Coordinates of N, CA and C in Angstrom, one line a residue:
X1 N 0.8 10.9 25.5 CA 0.0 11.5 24.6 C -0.3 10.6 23.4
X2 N -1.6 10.3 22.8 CA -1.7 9.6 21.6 C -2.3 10.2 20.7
X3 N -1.1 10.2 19.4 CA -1.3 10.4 18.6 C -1.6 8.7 17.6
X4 N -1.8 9.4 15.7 CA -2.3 8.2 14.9 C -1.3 8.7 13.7
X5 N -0.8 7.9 12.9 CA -0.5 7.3 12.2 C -1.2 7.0 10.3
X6 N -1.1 7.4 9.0 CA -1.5 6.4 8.9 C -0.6 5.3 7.9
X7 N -1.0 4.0 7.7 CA -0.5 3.1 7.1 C -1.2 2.9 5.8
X8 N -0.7 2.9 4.6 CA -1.4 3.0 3.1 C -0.9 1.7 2.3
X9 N -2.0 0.9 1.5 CA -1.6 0.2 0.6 C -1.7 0.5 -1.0
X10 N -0.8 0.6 -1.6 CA -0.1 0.9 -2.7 C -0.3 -0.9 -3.5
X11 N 0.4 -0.3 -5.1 CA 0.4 -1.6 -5.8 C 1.8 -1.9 -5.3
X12 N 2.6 -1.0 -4.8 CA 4.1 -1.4 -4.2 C 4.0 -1.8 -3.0
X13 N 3.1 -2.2 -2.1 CA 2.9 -2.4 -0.5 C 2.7 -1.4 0.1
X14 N 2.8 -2.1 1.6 CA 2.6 -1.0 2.8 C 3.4 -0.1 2.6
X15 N 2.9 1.3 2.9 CA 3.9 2.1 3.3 C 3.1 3.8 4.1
X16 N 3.9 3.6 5.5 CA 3.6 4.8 6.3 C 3.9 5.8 6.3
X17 N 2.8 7.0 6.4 CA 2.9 8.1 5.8 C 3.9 9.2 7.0
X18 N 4.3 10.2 6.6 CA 5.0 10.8 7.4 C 4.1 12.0 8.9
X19 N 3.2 12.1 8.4 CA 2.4 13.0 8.9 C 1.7 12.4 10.3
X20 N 0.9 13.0 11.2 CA 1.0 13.2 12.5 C -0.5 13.5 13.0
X21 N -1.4 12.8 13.0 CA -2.6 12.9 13.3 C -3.1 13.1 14.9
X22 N -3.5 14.1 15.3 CA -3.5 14.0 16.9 C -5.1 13.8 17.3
X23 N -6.0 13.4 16.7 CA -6.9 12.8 17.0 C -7.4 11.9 16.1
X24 N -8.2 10.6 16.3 CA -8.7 9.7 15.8 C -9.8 10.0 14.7
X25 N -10.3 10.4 14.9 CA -11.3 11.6 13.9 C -10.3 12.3 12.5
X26 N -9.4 12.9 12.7 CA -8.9 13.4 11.8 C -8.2 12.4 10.6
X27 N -7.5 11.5 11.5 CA -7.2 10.4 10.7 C -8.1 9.6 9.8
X28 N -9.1 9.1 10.4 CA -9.7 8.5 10.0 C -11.0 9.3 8.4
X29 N -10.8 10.4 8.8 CA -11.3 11.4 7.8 C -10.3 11.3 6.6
X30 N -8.5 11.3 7.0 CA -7.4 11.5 5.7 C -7.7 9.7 5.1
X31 N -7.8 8.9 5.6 CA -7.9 7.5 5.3 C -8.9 7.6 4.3
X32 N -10.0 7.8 5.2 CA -11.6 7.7 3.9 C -11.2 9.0 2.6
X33 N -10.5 10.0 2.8 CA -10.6 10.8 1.6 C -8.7 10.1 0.5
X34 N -8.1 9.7 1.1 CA -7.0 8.8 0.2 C -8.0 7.4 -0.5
X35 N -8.9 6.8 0.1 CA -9.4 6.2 -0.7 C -10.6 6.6 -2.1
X36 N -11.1 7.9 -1.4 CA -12.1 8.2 -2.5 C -11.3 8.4 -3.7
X37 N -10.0 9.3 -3.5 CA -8.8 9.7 -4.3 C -8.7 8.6 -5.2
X38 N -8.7 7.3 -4.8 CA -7.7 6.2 -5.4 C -6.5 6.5 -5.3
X39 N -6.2 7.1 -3.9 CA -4.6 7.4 -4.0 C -3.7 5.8 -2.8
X40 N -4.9 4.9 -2.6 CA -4.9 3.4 -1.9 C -5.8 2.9 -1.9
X41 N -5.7 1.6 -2.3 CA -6.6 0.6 -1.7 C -6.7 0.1 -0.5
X42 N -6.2 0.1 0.5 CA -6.2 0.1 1.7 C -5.8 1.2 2.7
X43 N -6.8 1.7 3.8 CA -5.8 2.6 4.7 C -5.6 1.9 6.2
X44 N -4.9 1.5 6.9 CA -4.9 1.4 8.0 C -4.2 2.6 9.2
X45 N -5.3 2.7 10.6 CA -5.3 4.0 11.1 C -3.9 3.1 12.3
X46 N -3.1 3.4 12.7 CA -1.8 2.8 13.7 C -1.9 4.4 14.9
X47 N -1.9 3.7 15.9 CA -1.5 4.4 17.4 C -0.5 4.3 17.3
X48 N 0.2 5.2 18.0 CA 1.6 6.1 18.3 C 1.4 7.0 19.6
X49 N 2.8 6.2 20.5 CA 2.6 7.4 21.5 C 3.3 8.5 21.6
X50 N 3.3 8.9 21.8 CA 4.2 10.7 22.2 C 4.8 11.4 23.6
X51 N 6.1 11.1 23.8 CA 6.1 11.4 24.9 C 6.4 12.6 25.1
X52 N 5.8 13.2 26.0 CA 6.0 14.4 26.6 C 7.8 14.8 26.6
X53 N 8.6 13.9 27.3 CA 9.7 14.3 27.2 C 10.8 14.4 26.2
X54 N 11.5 15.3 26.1 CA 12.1 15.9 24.7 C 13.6 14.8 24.9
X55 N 13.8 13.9 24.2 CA 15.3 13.5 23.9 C 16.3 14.3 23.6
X56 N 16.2 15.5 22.9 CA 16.8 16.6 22.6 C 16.0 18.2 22.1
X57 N 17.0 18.7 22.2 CA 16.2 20.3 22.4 C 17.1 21.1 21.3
X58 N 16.8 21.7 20.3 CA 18.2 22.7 19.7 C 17.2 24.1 19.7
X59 N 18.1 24.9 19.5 CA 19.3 24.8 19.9 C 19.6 24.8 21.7
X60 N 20.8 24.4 22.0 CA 21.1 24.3 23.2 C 20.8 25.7 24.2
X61 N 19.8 25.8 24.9 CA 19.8 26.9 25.5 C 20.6 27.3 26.9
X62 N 21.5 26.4 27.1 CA 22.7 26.0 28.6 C 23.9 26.2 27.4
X63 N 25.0 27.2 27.5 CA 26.0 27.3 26.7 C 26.9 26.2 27.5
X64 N 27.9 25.4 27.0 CA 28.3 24.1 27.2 C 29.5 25.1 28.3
X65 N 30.0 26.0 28.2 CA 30.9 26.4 29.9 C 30.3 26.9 30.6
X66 N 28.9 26.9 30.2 CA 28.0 27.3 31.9 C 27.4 26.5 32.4
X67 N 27.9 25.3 32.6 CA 26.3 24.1 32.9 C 27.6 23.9 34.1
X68 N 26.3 23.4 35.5 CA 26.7 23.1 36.6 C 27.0 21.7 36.9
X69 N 28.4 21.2 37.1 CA 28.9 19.8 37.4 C 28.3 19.5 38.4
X70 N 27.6 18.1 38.4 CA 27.9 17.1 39.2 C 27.9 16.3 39.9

């Protein structure tokens, strides 16, 4: 799945925002409206992929003495 990113320049440097843009369109709309702001002088849009599969899940829905050995 791709998601975007974005990357902002500050008088402090790069620095990437926390947030999670799931189409190219949206991002690229938060970029152009951080610069109208003067909240950057630069925005750059970064691809990210997303994988479908979960590294972890909480809470645990398999109680740890019921899972099947083996």
């Amino acid at each position: 799945m791709q998601a975007f990113i974005l990357e902002t320049l500050t008088g402090a440097g790069w620095r990437r925002s926390g947030e999670t843009f799931w189409t190219l369109e949206t991002a690229t709309a938060m970029a152009k409206l951080l610069l109208k702001k003067k909240q950057a002088q630069r925005v750059r849009v970064l691809p990210v992929k997303v994988n479908l599969k979960a590294v972890a899940e909480f809470p645990d829905l398999v109680p740890s003495g019921t899972r099947a050995e083996s």
